[in-house]
Amino acid sequence: MCKGLAALPHTCLERAKEIKTKLGTLLQKPDSAIDLIIPYPEKPEKPAKAQKPTPEEAFQWRNSLEKLLQNPYGLASFRTFLQSEFSEENIEFWIACEDYKKIKLPAKMEEKAKKIYEEFVRSEAPKEVNIDHFTKSVTMKNLVEPSVSTFDLAQKRIFMLMEKDSLPRFVRSNIYQELVK
């Protein structure tokens, strides 16, 4: 049944040789062995910590979803609130669209557009956002030739939905009330 190493595809043999070489190196240099297995940056990057807003700053968010989303602490607080209500798909979609707009390479843009569509827009998507049929069909047509504006209409609809529905609930939440004290 087993025909030996010669029966394996050439790429498998090459990969086996690479693994053998790395294992040999590991056995010879125990001090630096971890470097071969787990690459890591010289200085680990710490994510920038969002600064807590003053009560006055936070108070401005009650009437402006745009100001809330522009503030890193506000965005994080709003997202936490939506997660507590099991309705974070809207903010996740909005963030995905913002990230998408920053992509410069057409191939990456196309790849990200498909991912956003599959995750948020298509019917029965894992995190399907609530957009009307017209908006969904415009978005699908835009996917034929993805551009920076592919998701603009859908993103505007979701923004309006969050502004009318989620923002008032957030403003009444304990999370927000603690910020304006």
mmCIF file of C-alpha atoms in Angstrom:
data_model
loop_
_atom_site.group_PDB
_atom_site.id
_atom_site.type_symbol
_atom_site.label_atom_id
_atom_site.label_comp_id
_atom_site.label_asym_id
_atom_site.label_seq_id
_atom_site.Cartn_x
_atom_site.Cartn_y
_atom_site.Cartn_z
ATOM 1 C CA MET A 1 0.000 0.000 0.000
ATOM 2 C CA CYS A 2 2.806 2.462 0.923
ATOM 3 C CA LYS A 3 5.122 3.176 -2.015
ATOM 4 C CA GLY A 4 7.674 5.236 -0.069
ATOM 5 C CA LEU A 5 8.780 8.844 -0.426
ATOM 6 C CA ALA A 6 9.052 8.688 -4.208
ATOM 7 C CA ALA A 7 5.259 8.406 -4.451
ATOM 8 C CA LEU A 8 4.729 11.768 -2.697
ATOM 9 C CA PRO A 9 4.256 14.891 -4.824
ATOM 10 C CA HIS A 10 7.415 16.990 -5.293
ATOM 11 C CA THR A 11 6.030 19.903 -3.231
ATOM 12 C CA CYS A 12 5.432 17.590 -0.262
ATOM 13 C CA LEU A 13 9.043 16.432 -0.420
ATOM 14 C CA GLU A 14 10.286 20.027 -0.494
ATOM 15 C CA ARG A 15 8.117 20.940 2.475
ATOM 16 C CA ALA A 16 9.343 17.875 4.403
ATOM 17 C CA LYS A 17 12.957 18.938 3.756
ATOM 18 C CA GLU A 18 12.180 22.466 5.061
ATOM 19 C CA ILE A 19 10.636 21.035 8.209
ATOM 20 C CA LYS A 20 13.591 18.683 8.708
ATOM 21 C CA THR A 21 16.013 21.620 8.364
ATOM 22 C CA LYS A 22 14.071 23.736 10.874
ATOM 23 C CA LEU A 23 13.870 20.847 13.330
ATOM 24 C CA GLY A 24 17.610 20.285 13.004
ATOM 25 C CA THR A 25 18.227 23.960 13.719
ATOM 26 C CA LEU A 26 15.916 23.819 16.727
ATOM 27 C CA LEU A 27 17.813 20.895 18.172
ATOM 28 C CA GLN A 28 21.178 22.653 17.728
ATOM 29 C CA LYS A 29 20.178 26.111 19.049
ATOM 30 C CA PRO A 30 17.783 25.817 21.970
ATOM 31 C CA ASP A 31 18.317 29.465 23.029
ATOM 32 C CA SER A 32 16.943 30.989 19.831
ATOM 33 C CA ALA A 33 14.576 28.191 18.881
ATOM 34 C CA ILE A 34 11.482 30.205 19.696
ATOM 35 C CA ASP A 35 12.457 32.800 17.047
ATOM 36 C CA LEU A 36 12.110 30.195 14.314
ATOM 37 C CA ILE A 37 8.653 29.171 15.420
ATOM 38 C CA ILE A 38 6.990 32.413 16.474
ATOM 39 C CA PRO A 39 8.093 35.577 14.703
ATOM 40 C CA TYR A 40 7.482 38.696 16.765
ATOM 41 C CA PRO A 41 8.214 42.396 16.338
ATOM 42 C CA GLU A 42 11.203 43.855 18.156
ATOM 43 C CA LYS A 43 8.990 46.234 20.108
ATOM 44 C CA PRO A 44 5.471 44.958 20.662
ATOM 45 C CA GLU A 45 2.988 47.577 19.523
ATOM 46 C CA LYS A 46 0.446 48.679 22.061
ATOM 47 C CA PRO A 47 -2.859 49.863 20.645
ATOM 48 C CA ALA A 48 -3.478 53.538 21.228
ATOM 49 C CA LYS A 49 -5.690 53.890 24.254
ATOM 50 C CA ALA A 50 -8.710 56.058 23.625
ATOM 51 C CA GLN A 51 -8.848 58.974 26.019
ATOM 52 C CA LYS A 52 -12.007 59.301 28.091
ATOM 53 C CA PRO A 53 -13.939 62.379 27.000
ATOM 54 C CA THR A 54 -14.955 65.185 29.290
ATOM 55 C CA PRO A 55 -18.641 65.153 30.275
ATOM 56 C CA GLU A 56 -19.094 68.173 27.964
ATOM 57 C CA GLU A 57 -17.649 66.302 24.990
ATOM 58 C CA ALA A 58 -19.775 63.244 25.708
ATOM 59 C CA PHE A 59 -22.854 65.457 26.087
ATOM 60 C CA GLN A 60 -22.448 66.595 22.448
ATOM 61 C CA TRP A 61 -22.874 63.011 21.257
ATOM 62 C CA ARG A 62 -26.535 62.914 22.261
ATOM 63 C CA ASN A 63 -27.402 64.957 19.158
ATOM 64 C CA SER A 64 -24.639 63.885 16.789
ATOM 65 C CA LEU A 65 -23.910 60.306 15.843
ATOM 66 C CA GLU A 66 -21.177 61.668 13.574
ATOM 67 C CA LYS A 67 -19.318 63.251 16.517
ATOM 68 C CA LEU A 68 -19.798 60.080 18.556
ATOM 69 C CA LEU A 69 -18.293 57.887 15.808
ATOM 70 C CA GLN A 70 -15.389 60.288 15.203
ATOM 71 C CA ASN A 71 -14.297 59.966 18.824
ATOM 72 C CA PRO A 72 -12.410 56.688 19.489
ATOM 73 C CA TYR A 73 -13.778 56.438 23.040
ATOM 74 C CA GLY A 74 -17.274 57.261 21.832
ATOM 75 C CA LEU A 75 -17.091 54.652 19.093
ATOM 76 C CA ALA A 76 -15.842 52.018 21.555
ATOM 77 C CA SER A 77 -18.580 52.905 24.074
ATOM 78 C CA PHE A 78 -21.295 52.832 21.423
ATOM 79 C CA ARG A 79 -20.037 49.503 20.123
ATOM 80 C CA THR A 80 -20.000 48.045 23.653
ATOM 81 C CA PHE A 81 -23.571 49.235 24.133
ATOM 82 C CA LEU A 82 -24.713 47.654 20.861
ATOM 83 C CA GLN A 83 -22.959 44.395 21.757
ATOM 84 C CA SER A 84 -24.842 44.367 25.064
ATOM 85 C CA GLU A 85 -28.062 44.538 23.029
ATOM 86 C CA PHE A 86 -26.881 41.904 20.527
ATOM 87 C CA SER A 87 -27.210 44.433 17.708
ATOM 88 C CA GLU A 88 -23.608 45.241 16.822
ATOM 89 C CA GLU A 89 -23.917 44.281 13.139
ATOM 90 C CA ASN A 90 -24.800 47.873 12.155
ATOM 91 C CA ILE A 91 -21.737 49.462 13.735
ATOM 92 C CA GLU A 92 -19.527 46.631 12.467
ATOM 93 C CA PHE A 93 -20.847 47.204 8.945
ATOM 94 C CA TRP A 94 -20.283 50.962 9.256
ATOM 95 C CA ILE A 95 -16.692 50.393 10.459
ATOM 96 C CA ALA A 96 -16.051 47.848 7.670
ATOM 97 C CA CYS A 97 -17.236 50.440 5.122
ATOM 98 C CA GLU A 98 -14.957 53.109 6.610
ATOM 99 C CA ASP A 99 -11.995 50.708 6.431
ATOM 100 C CA TYR A 100 -12.982 49.746 2.875
ATOM 101 C CA LYS A 101 -12.834 53.381 1.732
ATOM 102 C CA LYS A 102 -9.175 53.559 2.780
ATOM 103 C CA ILE A 103 -8.110 50.731 0.416
ATOM 104 C CA LYS A 104 -6.082 51.919 -2.561
ATOM 105 C CA LEU A 105 -5.333 48.730 -4.525
ATOM 106 C CA PRO A 106 -8.187 47.582 -6.823
ATOM 107 C CA ALA A 107 -7.536 43.873 -6.152
ATOM 108 C CA LYS A 108 -7.695 44.378 -2.381
ATOM 109 C CA MET A 109 -10.761 46.573 -2.801
ATOM 110 C CA GLU A 110 -12.533 43.844 -4.762
ATOM 111 C CA GLU A 111 -11.593 41.225 -2.155
ATOM 112 C CA LYS A 112 -12.794 43.388 0.758
ATOM 113 C CA ALA A 113 -16.001 44.322 -1.102
ATOM 114 C CA LYS A 114 -16.885 40.644 -1.532
ATOM 115 C CA LYS A 115 -16.126 39.988 2.129
ATOM 116 C CA ILE A 116 -18.346 42.865 3.292
ATOM 117 C CA TYR A 117 -21.134 41.724 0.991
ATOM 118 C CA GLU A 118 -20.921 38.117 2.219
ATOM 119 C CA GLU A 119 -20.781 39.112 5.885
ATOM 120 C CA PHE A 120 -23.352 41.933 5.998
ATOM 121 C CA VAL A 121 -25.389 42.503 2.834
ATOM 122 C CA ARG A 122 -26.423 39.238 1.180
ATOM 123 C CA SER A 123 -29.646 37.582 2.311
ATOM 124 C CA GLU A 124 -29.055 35.280 5.270
ATOM 125 C CA ALA A 125 -25.563 36.757 5.831
ATOM 126 C CA PRO A 126 -24.092 35.944 9.265
ATOM 127 C CA LYS A 127 -24.372 39.612 10.325
ATOM 128 C CA GLU A 128 -27.012 40.767 7.864
ATOM 129 C CA VAL A 129 -27.860 44.452 8.198
ATOM 130 C CA ASN A 130 -31.397 45.688 7.747
ATOM 131 C CA ILE A 131 -31.460 47.515 4.409
ATOM 132 C CA ASP A 132 -34.304 47.802 1.927
ATOM 133 C CA HIS A 133 -34.452 45.880 -1.345
ATOM 134 C CA PHE A 134 -33.564 48.932 -3.470
ATOM 135 C CA THR A 135 -30.419 49.651 -1.424
ATOM 136 C CA LYS A 136 -29.402 45.999 -1.548
ATOM 137 C CA SER A 137 -29.817 45.854 -5.341
ATOM 138 C CA VAL A 138 -27.848 49.103 -5.861
ATOM 139 C CA THR A 139 -25.067 47.684 -3.683
ATOM 140 C CA MET A 140 -25.067 44.424 -5.653
ATOM 141 C CA LYS A 141 -24.786 46.371 -8.942
ATOM 142 C CA ASN A 142 -21.885 48.375 -7.477
ATOM 143 C CA LEU A 143 -20.044 45.132 -6.727
ATOM 144 C CA VAL A 144 -19.610 44.466 -10.460
ATOM 145 C CA GLU A 145 -16.916 47.164 -10.501
ATOM 146 C CA PRO A 146 -16.019 47.967 -6.882
ATOM 147 C CA SER A 147 -15.025 51.542 -6.119
ATOM 148 C CA VAL A 148 -14.649 53.720 -3.028
ATOM 149 C CA SER A 149 -18.397 54.437 -3.212
ATOM 150 C CA THR A 150 -19.593 50.817 -3.571
ATOM 151 C CA PHE A 151 -21.266 50.750 -0.152
ATOM 152 C CA ASP A 152 -22.104 54.467 0.207
ATOM 153 C CA LEU A 153 -25.879 54.110 -0.078
ATOM 154 C CA ALA A 154 -26.044 51.121 2.276
ATOM 155 C CA GLN A 155 -23.709 52.820 4.744
ATOM 156 C CA LYS A 156 -25.866 55.982 4.718
ATOM 157 C CA ARG A 157 -29.000 53.911 5.352
ATOM 158 C CA ILE A 158 -27.351 52.113 8.285
ATOM 159 C CA PHE A 159 -26.048 55.412 9.653
ATOM 160 C CA MET A 160 -29.582 56.851 9.557
ATOM 161 C CA LEU A 161 -30.942 53.720 11.227
ATOM 162 C CA MET A 162 -28.372 53.964 14.035
ATOM 163 C CA GLU A 163 -29.046 57.689 14.377
ATOM 164 C CA LYS A 164 -32.812 57.244 14.717
ATOM 165 C CA ASP A 165 -32.890 53.969 16.634
ATOM 166 C CA SER A 166 -29.609 53.080 18.368
ATOM 167 C CA LEU A 167 -28.372 56.542 19.383
ATOM 168 C CA PRO A 168 -31.466 57.440 21.481
ATOM 169 C CA ARG A 169 -31.216 54.090 23.298
ATOM 170 C CA PHE A 170 -27.482 54.621 23.838
ATOM 171 C CA VAL A 171 -28.113 58.083 25.305
ATOM 172 C CA ARG A 172 -30.529 56.511 27.834
ATOM 173 C CA SER A 173 -28.036 53.729 28.708
ATOM 174 C CA ASN A 174 -25.913 53.510 31.862
ATOM 175 C CA ILE A 175 -22.775 53.499 29.681
ATOM 176 C CA TYR A 176 -23.573 56.958 28.344
ATOM 177 C CA GLN A 177 -24.999 58.302 31.601
ATOM 178 C CA GLU A 178 -21.693 57.512 33.350
ATOM 179 C CA LEU A 179 -19.820 59.546 30.724
ATOM 180 C CA VAL A 180 -21.862 62.720 31.182
ATOM 181 C CA LYS A 181 -21.701 62.745 34.999
#
